[in-house]
Short mmCIF file of C-alpha atoms and ligand atoms in Angstrom, two decimals:
data_model
loop_
_atom_site.label_atom_id
_atom_site.label_comp_id
_atom_site.label_asym_id
_atom_site.label_seq_id
_atom_site.Cartn_x
_atom_site.Cartn_y
_atom_site.Cartn_z
CA MET A 1 8.18 57.71 -162.76
CA THR A 2 10.94 55.92 -161.04
CA ASP A 3 11.90 53.04 -163.16
CA ASN A 4 10.63 50.94 -160.27
CA GLU A 5 7.41 52.45 -160.90
CA LYS A 6 7.19 52.40 -164.57
CA TYR A 7 8.27 48.50 -164.01
CA ILE A 8 4.90 48.08 -161.82
CA GLU A 9 2.97 50.63 -164.19
CA GLN A 10 4.07 48.33 -167.04
CA TYR A 11 3.71 45.34 -165.21
CA PHE A 12 -0.11 45.52 -164.57
CA ALA A 13 -1.02 47.04 -168.11
CA LYS A 14 0.25 43.34 -169.28
CA ALA A 15 -2.77 41.75 -166.78
CA ASN A 16 -4.97 44.94 -168.80
CA LEU A 17 -5.00 47.20 -165.76
CA GLN A 18 -3.78 50.93 -165.67
CA LEU A 19 -2.19 52.47 -162.72
CA ASN A 20 -1.47 55.69 -162.41
CA GLU A 21 1.78 57.66 -161.48
CA LEU A 22 0.45 57.65 -157.67
CA GLN A 23 -0.94 54.15 -157.77
CA ALA A 24 2.61 52.94 -159.20
CA GLY A 25 4.09 55.06 -156.37
CA ARG A 26 1.99 53.28 -153.62
CA PHE A 27 2.64 49.92 -154.77
CA LEU A 28 6.42 50.46 -154.72
CA MET A 29 6.13 51.81 -151.39
CA PHE A 30 4.40 49.11 -150.20
CA TYR A 31 6.83 46.41 -151.68
CA GLU A 32 9.74 48.29 -149.62
CA ARG A 33 7.79 48.15 -146.68
CA LEU A 34 6.44 44.47 -147.15
CA VAL A 35 10.18 43.50 -147.86
CA GLU A 36 11.57 45.71 -145.04
CA LYS A 37 9.17 44.53 -142.40
CA ASN A 38 9.42 40.90 -143.20
CA LYS A 39 13.13 40.79 -142.10
CA VAL A 40 11.88 40.93 -138.27
CA MET A 41 8.20 39.87 -138.31
CA ASN A 42 6.66 37.11 -140.47
CA LEU A 43 4.71 38.47 -143.14
CA THR A 44 5.12 36.83 -146.28
CA GLY A 45 6.94 34.03 -147.83
CA ILE A 46 7.31 35.64 -151.11
CA THR A 47 10.10 38.62 -151.33
CA GLU A 48 11.50 38.39 -155.00
CA PHE A 49 10.07 41.51 -156.73
CA ASP A 50 8.50 40.35 -159.94
CA GLU A 51 6.86 37.62 -157.36
CA VAL A 52 5.22 40.00 -155.32
CA LEU A 53 4.06 41.79 -158.29
CA GLN A 54 2.45 38.71 -159.61
CA LYS A 55 1.59 36.28 -156.32
CA HIS A 56 0.28 39.37 -154.45
CA PHE A 57 -0.45 42.08 -156.34
CA VAL A 58 -2.08 40.84 -159.53
CA ASP A 59 -3.49 37.93 -157.79
CA SER A 60 -5.09 40.36 -155.10
CA VAL A 61 -7.11 42.06 -157.83
CA TYR A 62 -7.36 40.60 -160.65
CA GLY A 63 -10.53 39.28 -162.31
CA LEU A 64 -12.31 41.78 -159.31
CA GLU A 65 -13.18 44.79 -160.86
CA GLU A 66 -17.03 43.77 -161.61
CA PHE A 67 -17.25 43.58 -158.08
CA VAL A 68 -15.40 46.34 -156.43
CA SER A 69 -16.55 48.59 -158.77
CA LYS A 70 -19.56 48.46 -157.38
CA ALA A 71 -19.54 48.05 -153.67
CA SER A 72 -19.05 50.66 -151.61
CA TYR A 73 -17.87 48.98 -148.44
CA ILE A 74 -15.56 46.20 -148.43
CA LEU A 75 -14.43 43.91 -145.85
CA ASP A 76 -11.05 41.77 -146.18
CA LEU A 77 -11.06 38.77 -143.43
CA GLY A 78 -8.05 37.46 -142.38
CA THR A 79 -5.98 40.24 -144.66
CA GLY A 80 -2.56 39.04 -142.80
CA ALA A 81 0.35 41.03 -144.77
CA GLY A 82 -2.82 42.87 -146.48
CA PHE A 83 -4.33 40.84 -149.03
CA PRO A 84 -6.23 41.40 -151.01
CA GLY A 85 -7.04 44.63 -148.94
CA ILE A 86 -4.39 46.96 -149.37
CA PRO A 87 -3.36 46.47 -153.18
CA LEU A 88 -7.30 46.48 -153.77
CA LYS A 89 -7.38 49.93 -151.99
CA ILE A 90 -4.83 51.23 -154.01
CA LEU A 91 -6.83 50.92 -157.00
CA TYR A 92 -10.23 51.90 -155.30
CA PRO A 93 -9.16 55.02 -153.10
CA GLU A 94 -12.68 56.40 -152.72
CA THR A 95 -13.96 53.13 -151.65
CA GLU A 96 -14.71 52.15 -148.16
CA PHE A 97 -12.49 49.37 -146.78
CA VAL A 98 -11.83 47.54 -143.48
CA LEU A 99 -9.44 44.87 -143.19
CA VAL A 100 -10.11 42.57 -140.37
CA ASP A 101 -7.22 39.89 -138.47
CA SER A 102 -7.19 38.02 -135.43
CA LEU A 103 -2.71 39.20 -135.65
CA GLN A 104 -2.82 42.26 -133.81
CA LYS A 105 1.16 42.67 -134.98
CA ARG A 106 0.06 42.40 -138.58
CA LEU A 107 -2.47 44.80 -138.76
CA ARG A 108 0.30 47.49 -136.62
CA PHE A 109 2.61 46.84 -139.88
CA LEU A 110 -0.60 47.93 -141.65
CA GLU A 111 -1.20 51.10 -139.41
CA GLU A 112 2.58 51.79 -140.38
CA VAL A 113 1.61 51.19 -144.31
CA LYS A 114 -1.72 53.75 -144.30
CA VAL A 115 0.39 56.60 -142.88
CA GLU A 116 2.87 55.99 -145.04
CA LEU A 117 1.04 55.09 -148.60
CA LYS A 118 -1.62 58.29 -147.57
CA LEU A 119 -4.30 55.98 -147.87
CA ASP A 120 -7.79 57.08 -146.10
CA LYS A 121 -11.05 55.08 -145.96
CA LEU A 122 -9.09 52.51 -144.73
CA SER A 123 -9.81 51.36 -140.81
CA PHE A 124 -8.24 47.71 -138.95
CA GLU A 125 -9.91 45.39 -136.39
CA HIS A 126 -8.41 43.16 -134.73
CA GLY A 127 -10.50 40.22 -134.04
CA ARG A 128 -11.59 36.94 -134.92
CA ALA A 129 -14.40 36.56 -137.26
CA GLU A 130 -15.97 34.29 -134.75
CA ASP A 131 -16.44 37.43 -132.47
CA LEU A 132 -16.82 40.40 -135.14
CA GLY A 133 -19.38 38.64 -136.79
CA HIS A 134 -21.71 39.18 -134.03
CA ASP A 135 -20.65 42.64 -133.44
CA LYS A 136 -23.80 45.17 -134.09
CA ARG A 137 -20.65 47.45 -136.18
CA TYR A 138 -20.50 44.67 -139.07
CA ARG A 139 -22.71 42.03 -139.10
CA GLU A 140 -24.54 41.95 -142.19
CA LYS A 141 -23.17 45.86 -143.25
CA PHE A 142 -20.84 44.87 -146.12
CA ASP A 143 -21.70 44.93 -149.92
CA LEU A 144 -18.74 42.56 -150.87
CA VAL A 145 -16.68 40.51 -148.21
CA LEU A 146 -13.03 38.90 -149.50
CA SER A 147 -10.99 36.62 -148.27
CA ARG A 148 -7.72 34.57 -149.74
CA ALA A 149 -6.03 31.64 -148.08
CA VAL A 150 -7.93 31.98 -144.79
CA ALA A 151 -9.73 28.66 -144.25
CA ASN A 152 -11.60 25.83 -146.17
CA LEU A 153 -14.55 26.83 -147.77
CA SER A 154 -17.46 25.51 -145.50
CA SER A 155 -15.24 27.35 -142.25
CA LEU A 156 -14.63 30.16 -144.36
CA SER A 157 -18.37 31.09 -145.10
CA GLU A 158 -19.35 30.80 -141.47
CA PHE A 159 -16.74 33.63 -141.52
CA CYS A 160 -17.93 35.67 -143.87
CA LEU A 161 -21.26 35.39 -144.85
CA PRO A 162 -22.63 36.98 -141.48
CA PHE A 163 -20.32 40.03 -142.29
CA THR A 164 -22.40 40.15 -145.83
CA LYS A 165 -25.30 42.46 -146.70
CA VAL A 166 -28.41 40.48 -147.75
CA GLY A 167 -28.16 41.16 -151.38
CA GLY A 168 -24.35 41.56 -151.43
CA CYS A 169 -21.42 38.86 -152.18
CA PHE A 170 -18.79 36.97 -150.54
CA ILE A 171 -16.05 36.15 -152.89
CA SER A 172 -13.48 33.11 -151.76
CA TYR A 173 -9.77 33.50 -153.73
CA LYS A 174 -9.09 29.88 -154.38
CA SER A 175 -6.44 27.71 -156.36
CA GLY A 176 -7.80 26.19 -160.23
CA ALA A 177 -8.98 23.29 -158.52
CA CYS A 178 -11.66 24.14 -156.12
CA GLU A 179 -14.34 21.53 -157.08
CA GLU A 180 -14.52 19.30 -154.35
CA GLU A 181 -14.27 21.99 -151.87
CA VAL A 182 -17.08 23.83 -153.30
CA SER A 183 -19.39 21.06 -153.25
CA SER A 184 -18.33 20.24 -149.60
CA ALA A 185 -19.24 23.69 -148.66
CA GLU A 186 -22.62 23.77 -150.67
CA LYS A 187 -24.49 22.96 -147.46
CA ALA A 188 -22.98 25.22 -145.03
CA ILE A 189 -23.40 28.28 -147.72
CA GLY A 190 -27.02 27.31 -147.80
CA ILE A 191 -27.74 27.09 -143.79
CA LEU A 192 -25.71 30.98 -143.67
CA GLY A 193 -27.87 32.28 -146.39
CA GLY A 194 -25.46 32.32 -149.26
CA LYS A 195 -25.87 30.78 -152.53
CA ILE A 196 -23.10 30.10 -155.25
CA GLU A 197 -23.72 32.27 -158.16
CA ASP A 198 -20.57 31.62 -160.22
CA ILE A 199 -17.25 29.91 -160.16
CA ARG A 200 -14.59 31.87 -162.28
CA LYS A 201 -11.42 30.19 -163.29
CA PHE A 202 -8.78 31.55 -165.28
CA MET A 203 -5.16 32.05 -165.55
CA LEU A 204 -3.05 35.19 -164.01
CA PRO A 205 -1.44 36.82 -167.11
CA GLU A 206 1.87 35.16 -168.29
CA SER A 207 1.95 32.57 -165.61
CA ASP A 208 0.75 29.31 -164.77
CA ILE A 209 -0.72 30.03 -161.53
CA SER A 210 -4.60 29.03 -161.80
CA ARG A 211 -6.65 31.17 -159.79
CA SER A 212 -10.70 30.62 -158.63
CA LEU A 213 -12.96 33.11 -157.11
CA ILE A 214 -15.95 31.86 -155.63
CA ILE A 215 -18.82 34.19 -156.45
CA ILE A 216 -21.39 33.84 -153.44
CA ARG A 217 -24.26 35.95 -153.09
CA LYS A 218 -26.24 36.32 -149.96
CA THR A 219 -29.62 35.31 -150.20
CA LYS A 220 -31.05 35.67 -146.85
CA GLU A 221 -29.94 37.00 -143.05
CA THR A 222 -27.79 34.70 -141.49
CA LYS A 223 -29.47 33.02 -138.06
CA LYS A 224 -28.08 34.98 -135.23
CA GLN A 225 -26.55 31.46 -134.13
CA TYR A 226 -23.70 31.74 -136.31
CA PRO A 227 -20.96 32.15 -137.03
CA ARG A 228 -20.31 29.77 -133.56
CA LYS A 229 -17.80 30.29 -130.84
CA ALA A 230 -14.52 30.97 -131.63
CA GLY A 231 -12.60 27.94 -133.08
CA ILE A 232 -15.79 25.39 -133.77
CA PRO A 233 -16.12 26.98 -137.54
CA LEU A 234 -12.91 25.07 -138.28
CA LYS A 235 -13.02 22.52 -136.12
CA THR A 236 -16.72 21.18 -137.17
CA PRO A 237 -17.73 22.57 -140.17
CA LEU A 238 -21.85 23.01 -141.02
N1 LIG B 1 -5.13 37.22 -146.71
C1 LIG B 1 -4.00 37.12 -146.48
C2 LIG B 1 -3.40 36.20 -145.46
C3 LIG B 1 -3.39 34.89 -145.01
S1 LIG B 1 -2.63 34.13 -143.57
C4 LIG B 1 -3.35 36.53 -147.72
O1 LIG B 1 -3.63 36.06 -148.51
O2 LIG B 1 -1.61 36.40 -148.00
C5 LIG B 1 -4.33 33.86 -143.56
C6 LIG B 1 -4.51 35.20 -142.15
O3 LIG B 1 -6.24 34.78 -141.59
C7 LIG B 1 -3.65 35.05 -140.81
O4 LIG B 1 -2.91 36.69 -141.13
C8 LIG B 1 -4.58 35.00 -139.90
O5 LIG B 1 -3.91 35.61 -138.71
C9 LIG B 1 -5.86 35.23 -140.17
N2 LIG B 1 -7.17 34.39 -139.48
C10 LIG B 1 -6.86 32.92 -139.75
N3 LIG B 1 -8.25 32.59 -138.71
C11 LIG B 1 -8.96 34.12 -138.86
C12 LIG B 1 -10.42 33.95 -137.77
N4 LIG B 1 -10.89 33.15 -137.54
N5 LIG B 1 -10.52 35.27 -138.01
C13 LIG B 1 -9.89 36.57 -138.01
N6 LIG B 1 -8.79 36.42 -139.06
C14 LIG B 1 -8.03 35.03 -138.91
#
């Protein structure tokens, strides 16, 4: 391992995450591509090595083990520069992932990352959740749907629950204080066939960053009228 790879390995180890050499190498390559491409394209406000390791890489995967290890088909909705999808893909190379975003140029960057990191069982879909949620290839097909920093929980539930299989899970990454957001989304979640199962709160290891994971179980099919037309879920949340 190179020094930088060792550093990444040790960084993850502090969060109780064991990386092998291939995984450490892939994280390093992803970091390098991200920072390089960020000079010509708006991908992230965070570029300093330690900060990316913590706020993007570890944050994407921390606390998800229990859910990701049980799922065989996972969607990352609004992946942006690849979060949480790419870090999870690096940790779980055998699991099938689809990364969705409405911005084509971000997905083009991720296509390059996929080739460079030699990742497989990974595909990208360009489009808006409001449209793709009606696509038969994707509707109610995923064991696990994840989304970080995309929309408020009510709107996000209308984006994500249509993709989630009955019996599967939708998990929203939120900052620590999410009580109000959760209680005002409860009705929407119910209408869409979901049920709040748990809210996990923790600090990211060796940081003062608080994180909440909102675990929503899909208990019933989502009615055909959802998601509503593009723009509506954000403008007038259920
Ligand atoms: N998940 C990433 C990116 C957050 S930025 C992270 O945590 O860093 C939000 C991303 O969601 C943007 O890339 C934007 O293009 C995408 N997005 C916003 N609304 C969307 C929608 N309705 N359907 C699909 N993607 C959407």
